[in-house]
PDB file of C-alpha atoms in Angstrom:
ATOM      1  CA  MET K  19     172.402 126.729  56.652  1.00 55.00           C
ATOM      2  CA  ASN K  20     174.209 125.152  60.312  1.00 62.00           C
ATOM      3  CA  ASP K  21     178.141 125.018  60.310  1.00 72.00           C
ATOM      4  CA  THR K  22     177.228 121.138  60.915  1.00 77.00           C
ATOM      5  CA  ALA K  23     176.225 120.551  57.245  1.00 79.00           C
ATOM      6  CA  PHE K  24     179.786 122.084  56.275  1.00 84.00           C
ATOM      7  CA  SER K  25     181.732 121.128  58.807  1.00 86.00           C
ATOM      8  CA  THR K  26     182.994 117.791  56.718  1.00 92.00           C
ATOM      9  CA  LEU K  27     183.779 119.823  53.545  1.00 96.00           C
ATOM     10  CA  PRO K  28     186.378 121.239  52.129  1.00 97.00           C
ATOM     11  CA  ALA K  29     187.414 125.056  52.532  1.00 96.00           C
ATOM     12  CA  LEU K  30     187.944 127.316  49.728  1.00 98.00           C
ATOM     13  CA  GLU K  31     191.709 127.669  50.285  1.00 98.00           C
ATOM     14  CA  PRO K  32     193.403 131.987  49.594  1.00 98.00           C
ATOM     15  CA  GLY K  33     194.940 131.600  45.813  1.00 98.00           C
ATOM     16  CA  SER K  34     192.682 128.966  44.585  1.00 98.00           C
ATOM     17  CA  VAL K  35     189.537 128.583  42.555  1.00 98.00           C
ATOM     18  CA  TRP K  36     186.624 126.739  42.703  1.00 98.00           C
ATOM     19  CA  LEU K  37     184.514 126.456  39.333  1.00 98.00           C
ATOM     20  CA  VAL K  38     181.195 125.926  40.545  1.00 98.00           C
ATOM     21  CA  GLY K  39     177.875 124.853  38.802  1.00 98.00           C
ATOM     22  CA  ALA K  40     174.714 126.682  40.310  1.00 97.00           C
ATOM     23  CA  GLY K  41     171.908 124.487  39.030  1.00 97.00           C
ATOM     24  CA  PRO K  42     169.572 125.360  36.173  1.00 96.00           C
ATOM     25  CA  GLY K  43     167.883 128.600  38.450  1.00 95.00           C
ATOM     26  CA  ASP K  44     166.098 127.394  41.785  1.00 97.00           C
ATOM     27  CA  PRO K  45     168.923 128.375  44.412  1.00 97.00           C
ATOM     28  CA  GLY K  46     167.547 125.117  46.096  1.00 97.00           C
ATOM     29  CA  LEU K  47     169.461 123.319  43.827  1.00 97.00           C
ATOM     30  CA  LEU K  48     172.835 124.418  45.234  1.00 97.00           C
ATOM     31  CA  THR K  49     175.023 121.852  46.404  1.00 97.00           C
ATOM     32  CA  LEU K  50     175.874 121.837  49.870  1.00 96.00           C
ATOM     33  CA  LEU K  51     179.609 122.147  48.338  1.00 97.00           C
ATOM     34  CA  ALA K  52     178.709 125.203  46.201  1.00 98.00           C
ATOM     35  CA  ALA K  53     176.662 127.057  49.037  1.00 97.00           C
ATOM     36  CA  LYS K  54     179.982 126.893  51.641  1.00 97.00           C
ATOM     37  CA  GLY K  55     182.249 128.067  48.592  1.00 98.00           C
ATOM     38  CA  LEU K  56     179.846 131.176  48.089  1.00 97.00           C
ATOM     39  CA  ALA K  57     180.095 131.309  52.191  1.00 96.00           C
ATOM     40  CA  GLU K  58     183.972 131.618  52.060  1.00 97.00           C
ATOM     41  CA  ALA K  59     184.962 133.143  48.930  1.00 98.00           C
ATOM     42  CA  ASP K  60     186.326 137.073  48.395  1.00 98.00           C
ATOM     43  CA  VAL K  61     185.384 137.073  45.085  1.00 98.00           C
ATOM     44  CA  ILE K  62     182.792 135.855  42.830  1.00 98.00           C
ATOM     45  CA  VAL K  63     183.026 135.719  39.215  1.00 98.00           C
ATOM     46  CA  HIS K  64     179.666 134.803  37.808  1.00 97.00           C
ATOM     47  CA  ASP K  65     177.885 133.922  34.374  1.00 95.00           C
ATOM     48  CA  ALA K  66     174.486 135.678  32.846  1.00 92.00           C
ATOM     49  CA  LEU K  67     172.139 133.320  33.524  1.00 90.00           C
ATOM     50  CA  VAL K  68     173.060 132.671  37.619  1.00 95.00           C
ATOM     51  CA  ASN K  69     169.765 133.125  39.906  1.00 93.00           C
ATOM     52  CA  GLU K  70     170.651 136.688  41.518  1.00 93.00           C
ATOM     53  CA  ASP K  71     169.203 134.740  44.560  1.00 95.00           C
ATOM     54  CA  CYS K  72     172.440 132.162  44.412  1.00 96.00           C
ATOM     55  CA  LEU K  73     174.238 135.025  45.549  1.00 96.00           C
ATOM     56  CA  LYS K  74     172.225 136.202  48.535  1.00 96.00           C
ATOM     57  CA  LEU K  75     174.284 133.367  49.788  1.00 96.00           C
ATOM     58  CA  ALA K  76     177.457 135.167  49.343  1.00 97.00           C
ATOM     59  CA  ARG K  77     179.258 136.166  52.645  1.00 94.00           C
ATOM     60  CA  PRO K  78     179.063 139.825  53.049  1.00 94.00           C
ATOM     61  CA  GLY K  79     181.667 142.220  51.825  1.00 95.00           C
ATOM     62  CA  VAL K  80     182.280 139.945  49.155  1.00 98.00           C
ATOM     63  CA  MET K  81     183.621 141.238  45.362  1.00 98.00           C
ATOM     64  CA  LEU K  82     181.126 140.360  42.683  1.00 97.00           C
ATOM     65  CA  GLU K  83     182.066 140.390  38.984  1.00 97.00           C
ATOM     66  CA  TYR K  84     179.925 139.557  36.156  1.00 95.00           C
ATOM     67  CA  ALA K  85     181.405 137.914  33.384  1.00 93.00           C
ATOM     68  CA  GLY K  86     178.074 136.935  31.521  1.00 81.00           C
ATOM     69  CA  LYS K  87     178.377 135.561  27.813  1.00 68.00           C
ATOM     70  CA  ARG K  88     174.601 136.073  25.760  1.00 60.00           C
ATOM     71  CA  GLY K  89     173.969 135.598  22.313  1.00 57.00           C
ATOM     72  CA  GLY K  90     174.179 138.818  20.334  1.00 56.00           C
ATOM     73  CA  LYS K  91     175.028 141.362  23.210  1.00 58.00           C
ATOM     74  CA  PRO K  92     178.493 142.706  23.696  1.00 63.00           C
ATOM     75  CA  SER K  93     180.141 139.912  25.932  1.00 72.00           C
ATOM     76  CA  ALA K  94     183.672 139.474  27.870  1.00 83.00           C
ATOM     77  CA  LYS K  95     185.885 137.230  25.908  1.00 90.00           C
ATOM     78  CA  GLN K  96     186.435 133.577  27.214  1.00 92.00           C
ATOM     79  CA  ARG K  97     190.545 133.879  27.379  1.00 94.00           C
ATOM     80  CA  ASP K  98     189.877 137.328  29.272  1.00 95.00           C
ATOM     81  CA  ILE K  99     187.639 135.816  31.909  1.00 96.00           C
ATOM     82  CA  SER K 100     189.625 132.580  32.508  1.00 97.00           C
ATOM     83  CA  LEU K 101     192.988 135.180  32.609  1.00 97.00           C
ATOM     84  CA  ARG K 102     191.418 137.181  35.181  1.00 97.00           C
ATOM     85  CA  LEU K 103     190.284 133.873  37.701  1.00 98.00           C
ATOM     86  CA  VAL K 104     194.416 133.829  37.334  1.00 98.00           C
ATOM     87  CA  GLU K 105     194.997 137.340  37.961  1.00 98.00           C
ATOM     88  CA  LEU K 106     192.467 136.990  40.727  1.00 98.00           C
ATOM     89  CA  ALA K 107     194.152 133.770  42.502  1.00 98.00           C
ATOM     90  CA  ARG K 108     197.398 135.449  41.646  1.00 98.00           C
ATOM     91  CA  THR K 109     196.722 138.205  44.751  1.00 98.00           C
ATOM     92  CA  GLY K 110     195.965 135.439  47.404  1.00 98.00           C
ATOM     93  CA  LYS K 111     191.779 135.790  46.808  1.00 98.00           C
ATOM     94  CA  ARG K 112     189.448 132.892  47.273  1.00 98.00           C
ATOM     95  CA  VAL K 113     187.913 132.735  43.751  1.00 98.00           C
ATOM     96  CA  LEU K 114     184.737 131.234  43.269  1.00 98.00           C
ATOM     97  CA  ARG K 115     183.995 131.417  38.964  1.00 98.00           C
ATOM     98  CA  LEU K 116     180.080 130.440  39.252  1.00 98.00           C
ATOM     99  CA  LYS K 117     178.225 129.142  36.044  1.00 97.00           C
ATOM    100  CA  GLY K 118     174.496 128.179  35.295  1.00 96.00           C
ATOM    101  CA  GLY K 119     174.067 124.622  35.092  1.00 97.00           C
ATOM    102  CA  ASP K 120     177.050 122.709  35.422  1.00 98.00           C
ATOM    103  CA  PRO K 121     180.794 124.150  34.451  1.00 97.00           C
ATOM    104  CA  PHE K 122     181.510 120.861  32.622  1.00 97.00           C
ATOM    105  CA  VAL K 123     177.981 120.692  30.364  1.00 97.00           C
ATOM    106  CA  PHE K 124     178.513 123.432  27.893  1.00 94.00           C
ATOM    107  CA  GLY K 125     179.491 125.652  30.349  1.00 93.00           C
ATOM    108  CA  ARG K 126     182.996 126.272  29.241  1.00 94.00           C
ATOM    109  CA  GLY K 127     184.038 125.013  32.338  1.00 97.00           C
ATOM    110  CA  GLY K 128     186.839 123.100  30.806  1.00 97.00           C
ATOM    111  CA  GLU K 129     188.416 125.588  28.934  1.00 96.00           C
ATOM    112  CA  GLU K 130     188.565 128.114  32.239  1.00 98.00           C
ATOM    113  CA  ALA K 131     189.914 124.548  34.011  1.00 98.00           C
ATOM    114  CA  LEU K 132     193.122 124.009  31.550  1.00 98.00           C
ATOM    115  CA  MET K 133     193.915 127.605  31.676  1.00 98.00           C
ATOM    116  CA  LEU K 134     194.594 127.613  36.116  1.00 98.00           C
ATOM    117  CA  VAL K 135     196.177 124.337  35.399  1.00 98.00           C
ATOM    118  CA  GLN K 136     198.446 126.277  32.469  1.00 98.00           C
ATOM    119  CA  HIS K 137     199.257 128.897  35.532  1.00 98.00           C
ATOM    120  CA  GLY K 138     199.367 126.487  38.214  1.00 98.00           C
ATOM    121  CA  ILE K 139     196.529 127.963  39.774  1.00 98.00           C
ATOM    122  CA  PRO K 140     194.998 124.983  42.228  1.00 98.00           C
ATOM    123  CA  PHE K 141     190.882 124.654  41.688  1.00 98.00           C
ATOM    124  CA  ARG K 142     188.214 121.938  42.712  1.00 98.00           C
ATOM    125  CA  ILE K 143     185.514 121.486  40.237  1.00 98.00           C
ATOM    126  CA  VAL K 144     181.587 121.434  41.981  1.00 98.00           C
ATOM    127  CA  PRO K 145     179.685 119.722  39.717  1.00 98.00           C
ATOM    128  CA  GLY K 146     176.079 121.477  39.340  1.00 98.00           C
ATOM    129  CA  ILE K 147     172.734 120.136  37.829  1.00 98.00           C
ATOM    130  CA  THR K 148     172.430 120.667  33.985  1.00 98.00           C
ATOM    131  CA  ALA K 149     169.528 122.607  32.855  1.00 97.00           C
ATOM    132  CA  GLY K 150     169.011 119.835  30.278  1.00 98.00           C
ATOM    133  CA  ILE K 151     168.179 117.331  33.294  1.00 98.00           C
ATOM    134  CA  GLY K 152     167.262 119.452  36.072  1.00 98.00           C
ATOM    135  CA  GLY K 153     165.273 122.227  33.767  1.00 98.00           C
ATOM    136  CA  LEU K 154     163.080 119.741  32.236  1.00 98.00           C
ATOM    137  CA  ALA K 155     162.386 118.088  35.661  1.00 98.00           C
ATOM    138  CA  TYR K 156     160.967 121.306  36.638  1.00 98.00           C
ATOM    139  CA  ALA K 157     158.870 121.063  33.566  1.00 98.00           C
ATOM    140  CA  GLY K 158     157.402 117.614  34.567  1.00 98.00           C
ATOM    141  CA  ILE K 159     159.687 116.261  31.566  1.00 98.00           C
ATOM    142  CA  PRO K 160     161.939 113.641  32.351  1.00 98.00           C
ATOM    143  CA  VAL K 161     164.550 112.686  30.362  1.00 98.00           C
ATOM    144  CA  THR K 162     164.534 109.129  29.951  1.00 97.00           C
ATOM    145  CA  HIS K 163     161.225 106.867  30.781  1.00 96.00           C
ATOM    146  CA  ARG K 164     161.576 102.912  30.345  1.00 93.00           C
ATOM    147  CA  ASP K 165     158.837 102.837  28.134  1.00 92.00           C
ATOM    148  CA  VAL K 166     160.163 105.406  25.998  1.00 94.00           C
ATOM    149  CA  ASN K 167     163.830 105.439  25.718  1.00 96.00           C
ATOM    150  CA  HIS K 168     167.127 103.840  26.764  1.00 95.00           C
ATOM    151  CA  ALA K 169     169.303 106.791  25.265  1.00 97.00           C
ATOM    152  CA  VAL K 170     169.510 110.738  25.650  1.00 98.00           C
ATOM    153  CA  THR K 171     171.139 112.726  23.336  1.00 98.00           C
ATOM    154  CA  PHE K 172     172.864 116.515  24.480  1.00 98.00           C
ATOM    155  CA  LEU K 173     174.127 119.017  22.232  1.00 96.00           C
ATOM    156  CA  THR K 174     174.349 122.745  21.793  1.00 94.00           C
ATOM    157  CA  GLY K 175     172.642 124.629  19.100  1.00 91.00           C
ATOM    158  CA  HIS K 176     175.202 126.835  18.266  1.00 84.00           C
ATOM    159  CA  ASP K 177     179.304 127.154  17.896  1.00 77.00           C
ATOM    160  CA  SER K 178     181.533 129.976  19.174  1.00 69.00           C
ATOM    161  CA  SER K 179     180.747 131.413  16.085  1.00 71.00           C
ATOM    162  CA  GLY K 180     176.750 131.300  16.658  1.00 78.00           C
ATOM    163  CA  VAL K 181     175.386 129.302  13.968  1.00 86.00           C
ATOM    164  CA  VAL K 182     174.484 125.672  13.986  1.00 89.00           C
ATOM    165  CA  PRO K 183     177.593 123.613  14.912  1.00 84.00           C
ATOM    166  CA  ASP K 184     178.357 121.951  11.020  1.00 85.00           C
ATOM    167  CA  ALA K 185     180.291 118.696  13.694  1.00 89.00           C
ATOM    168  CA  ILE K 186     177.006 117.520  14.458  1.00 93.00           C
ATOM    169  CA  ASP K 187     175.952 114.207  12.375  1.00 96.00           C
ATOM    170  CA  TRP K 188     172.152 115.091  12.584  1.00 95.00           C
ATOM    171  CA  GLU K 189     171.708 111.939  10.298  1.00 96.00           C
ATOM    172  CA  ALA K 190     173.175 109.421  13.129  1.00 97.00           C
ATOM    173  CA  ILE K 191     171.415 111.611  16.021  1.00 97.00           C
ATOM    174  CA  GLY K 192     168.207 111.731  14.435  1.00 96.00           C
ATOM    175  CA  LYS K 193     168.394 107.933  13.279  1.00 95.00           C
ATOM    176  CA  GLY K 194     169.827 106.820  16.369  1.00 95.00           C
ATOM    177  CA  SER K 195     168.682 108.799  19.536  1.00 97.00           C
ATOM    178  CA  PRO K 196     164.691 109.107  20.468  1.00 97.00           C
ATOM    179  CA  VAL K 197     165.196 111.875  22.938  1.00 98.00           C
ATOM    180  CA  ILE K 198     167.606 114.740  22.171  1.00 98.00           C
ATOM    181  CA  VAL K 199     167.794 117.630  24.415  1.00 98.00           C
ATOM    182  CA  MET K 200     169.046 121.234  23.271  1.00 98.00           C
ATOM    183  CA  TYR K 201     171.255 124.049  24.380  1.00 97.00           C
ATOM    184  CA  MET K 202     171.148 127.451  23.142  1.00 94.00           C
ATOM    185  CA  ALA K 203     168.912 125.863  20.225  1.00 95.00           C
ATOM    186  CA  MET K 204     165.521 128.558  20.033  1.00 95.00           C
ATOM    187  CA  LYS K 205     167.214 130.876  17.741  1.00 93.00           C
ATOM    188  CA  HIS K 206     168.485 128.137  15.004  1.00 95.00           C
ATOM    189  CA  ILE K 207     164.946 125.963  15.376  1.00 96.00           C
ATOM    190  CA  ALA K 208     163.868 126.200  12.246  1.00 96.00           C
ATOM    191  CA  GLN K 209     167.431 124.934  11.043  1.00 95.00           C
ATOM    192  CA  ILE K 210     167.531 122.405  13.345  1.00 96.00           C
ATOM    193  CA  SER K 211     163.826 121.413  13.048  1.00 97.00           C
ATOM    194  CA  ALA K 212     164.758 120.990   9.014  1.00 96.00           C
ATOM    195  CA  ASN K 213     167.607 118.826   9.668  1.00 95.00           C
ATOM    196  CA  LEU K 214     165.696 116.371  11.732  1.00 97.00           C
ATOM    197  CA  ILE K 215     163.191 116.030   9.522  1.00 97.00           C
ATOM    198  CA  ALA K 216     165.246 115.239   6.758  1.00 96.00           C
ATOM    199  CA  ALA K 217     167.141 112.986   9.007  1.00 95.00           C
ATOM    200  CA  GLY K 218     163.867 110.545   9.585  1.00 96.00           C
ATOM    201  CA  ARG K 219     161.988 112.240  12.305  1.00 97.00           C
ATOM    202  CA  SER K 220     158.417 112.700  12.183  1.00 97.00           C
ATOM    203  CA  ALA K 221     156.918 116.416  11.491  1.00 98.00           C
ATOM    204  CA  ASP K 222     154.622 115.242  14.289  1.00 98.00           C
ATOM    205  CA  GLU K 223     157.201 114.357  16.906  1.00 98.00           C
ATOM    206  CA  PRO K 224     156.164 116.160  20.435  1.00 98.00           C
ATOM    207  CA  VAL K 225     159.149 119.095  21.238  1.00 98.00           C
ATOM    208  CA  ALA K 226     159.113 121.005  24.363  1.00 98.00           C
ATOM    209  CA  PHE K 227     160.681 124.429  25.121  1.00 98.00           C
ATOM    210  CA  VAL K 228     161.596 125.412  28.907  1.00 98.00           C
ATOM    211  CA  CYS K 229     162.196 128.828  28.898  1.00 98.00           C
ATOM    212  CA  ASN K 230     163.798 130.128  32.091  1.00 96.00           C
ATOM    213  CA  ALA K 231     163.671 126.762  33.654  1.00 97.00           C
ATOM    214  CA  ALA K 232     163.465 126.233  37.319  1.00 97.00           C
ATOM    215  CA  THR K 233     162.794 129.902  37.838  1.00 96.00           C
ATOM    216  CA  PRO K 234     159.528 131.753  39.150  1.00 95.00           C
ATOM    217  CA  SER K 235     159.262 133.458  35.464  1.00 95.00           C
ATOM    218  CA  GLN K 236     159.515 129.630  33.867  1.00 97.00           C
ATOM    219  CA  GLN K 237     157.202 129.285  30.841  1.00 97.00           C
ATOM    220  CA  VAL K 238     156.452 125.877  29.206  1.00 98.00           C
ATOM    221  CA  LEU K 239     155.369 125.964  25.443  1.00 98.00           C
ATOM    222  CA  GLU K 240     155.332 122.313  23.778  1.00 98.00           C
ATOM    223  CA  THR K 241     154.627 121.978  20.166  1.00 98.00           C
ATOM    224  CA  THR K 242     155.317 119.150  17.371  1.00 98.00           C
ATOM    225  CA  LEU K 243     159.269 119.113  15.374  1.00 98.00           C
ATOM    226  CA  GLY K 244     157.303 120.392  12.088  1.00 98.00           C
ATOM    227  CA  ARG K 245     154.885 123.212  14.144  1.00 98.00           C
ATOM    228  CA  ALA K 246     157.695 124.097  15.939  1.00 98.00           C
ATOM    229  CA  PRO K 247     159.443 127.377  14.360  1.00 98.00           C
ATOM    230  CA  ALA K 248     156.139 129.086  13.889  1.00 98.00           C
ATOM    231  CA  ASP K 249     154.850 128.470  17.264  1.00 98.00           C
ATOM    232  CA  ILE K 250     158.005 129.625  18.658  1.00 97.00           C
ATOM    233  CA  GLU K 251     158.189 132.663  16.319  1.00 96.00           C
ATOM    234  CA  THR K 252     154.645 133.809  17.839  1.00 97.00           C
ATOM    235  CA  SER K 253     154.890 132.553  21.283  1.00 97.00           C
ATOM    236  CA  GLY K 254     157.237 135.505  22.185  1.00 95.00           C
ATOM    237  CA  LEU K 255     158.814 133.409  24.551  1.00 97.00           C
ATOM    238  CA  GLU K 256     162.728 134.617  24.733  1.00 94.00           C
ATOM    239  CA  PRO K 257     165.964 132.219  25.494  1.00 94.00           C
ATOM    240  CA  PRO K 258     167.392 130.963  27.518  1.00 94.00           C
ATOM    241  CA  ALA K 259     165.299 128.070  26.858  1.00 97.00           C
ATOM    242  CA  ILE K 260     166.161 124.376  26.958  1.00 98.00           C
ATOM    243  CA  VAL K 261     164.600 122.239  23.984  1.00 98.00           C
ATOM    244  CA  VAL K 262     163.793 118.346  24.081  1.00 98.00           C
ATOM    245  CA  VAL K 263     162.249 116.212  21.199  1.00 98.00           C
ATOM    246  CA  GLY K 264     161.050 113.173  21.403  1.00 98.00           C
ATOM    247  CA  GLU K 265     157.738 111.144  23.325  1.00 97.00           C
ATOM    248  CA  VAL K 266     159.138 111.842  26.796  1.00 97.00           C
ATOM    249  CA  VAL K 267     157.115 115.571  26.131  1.00 97.00           C
ATOM    250  CA  LYS K 268     153.893 113.352  26.255  1.00 96.00           C
ATOM    251  CA  LEU K 269     154.400 112.779  29.986  1.00 96.00           C
ATOM    252  CA  ARG K 270     154.239 116.401  30.846  1.00 97.00           C
ATOM    253  CA  PRO K 271     150.042 116.376  31.469  1.00 97.00           C
ATOM    254  CA  SER K 272     151.166 113.647  33.858  1.00 97.00           C
ATOM    255  CA  LEU K 273     154.214 114.834  35.575  1.00 97.00           C
ATOM    256  CA  ASP K 274     154.003 118.426  36.013  1.00 98.00           C
ATOM    257  CA  TRP K 275     154.011 118.715  39.504  1.00 97.00           C
ATOM    258  CA  LEU K 276     155.128 122.533  39.751  1.00 96.00           C
ATOM    259  CA  GLY K 277     151.861 123.200  37.691  1.00 96.00           C
ATOM    260  CA  ALA K 278     149.961 121.185  40.143  1.00 97.00           C
ATOM    261  CA  LEU K 279     151.523 123.124  42.801  1.00 96.00           C
ATOM    262  CA  SER K 280     149.591 126.053  41.011  1.00 93.00           C
ATOM    263  CA  GLY K 281     146.531 123.976  40.546  1.00 96.00           C
ATOM    264  CA  ARG K 282     146.715 121.846  37.640  1.00 96.00           C
ATOM    265  CA  THR K 283     145.137 118.669  37.406  1.00 97.00           C
ATOM    266  CA  LEU K 284     147.552 115.482  36.957  1.00 97.00           C
ATOM    267  CA  VAL K 285     146.001 113.365  34.368  1.00 95.00           C
ATOM    268  CA  SER K 286     146.870 109.385  34.352  1.00 89.00           C
ATOM    269  CA  PRO K 287     149.734 108.517  32.224  1.00 80.00           C
ATOM    270  CA  PRO K 288     149.131 106.687  28.791  1.00 70.00           C
ATOM    271  CA  GLU K 289     149.627 102.993  29.516  1.00 69.00           C
ATOM    272  CA  ARG K 290     152.797 103.071  27.114  1.00 66.00           C
ATOM    273  CA  PRO K 291     154.114 106.130  25.977  1.00 63.00           C
ATOM    274  CA  GLY K 292     155.543 104.436  23.709  1.00 59.00           C
ATOM    275  CA  GLU K 293     157.446 106.132  20.015  1.00 48.00           C
ATOM    276  CA  SER K 294     154.540 106.509  18.022  1.00 44.00           C
ATOM    277  CA  GLY K 295     155.690 110.151  17.128  1.00 44.00           C
ATOM    278  CA  ARG K 296     159.438 108.941  15.869  1.00 45.00           C
ATOM    279  CA  LYS K 297     159.740 107.778  12.188  1.00 39.00           C
ATOM    280  CA  VAL K 298     163.418 106.486  10.922  1.00 34.00           C
ATOM    281  CA  SER K 299     164.278 105.753   7.747  1.00 31.00           C
ATOM    282  CA  ALA K 300     165.277 102.431   6.730  1.00 28.00           C
TER     283      ALA K 300
END
């Protein structure tokens, strides 16, 4: 990339930390500011979900530190990661913390930023495209469509202990949100599906799983809320995945632009997708 594109952007200063979102996978979805930070950093502390091709934009000789957290696998403790950022910055290094998606959307960027504040370390937040929007777009699924929904809910499928969060009001979400986008939900989809059906959602409501979104290995499973647990069990698909519930899934045959590049024939959309798959109790 030529220097002109970077000339008006701020510099990653020694002794400071940038908390940077790498987007859902495709390196082309990095922001200019993220690319500039990668080119200037002395050390990059990166997550498991960061596409390795993004790291190719780093300058020669950069120190790479892996700080990935994956469910069911040995992972660094969050506090240790946050303190490591402090330690590196105090040595005068230009530190870039690279996180998949957006740092502030289920990325624990807020926790890391608060630790930096506590220790007096200057920092910058560089937002990224979150997988719940960008990943679904790569699957041809819009999170909003004016004939379908005027609201969308984003939620996480598990809390810090690895179970479905008790704090989620499934009844309220089931009744009030026409489209639900879930991060880290594949493992608990049986319980989540049961919760939503109990809250009044139709078992026939469309559901899609988008695995390895916005990467060459992206795979999409289209199913329904009632069939989702069995279908995901037999599919062989594995996380990371974004799960979306709602009538917007029915637009995929018309909007799967990535599939069209590989030869898929897109079909004319329904006149009004509507909310026919959604049943809400009175």
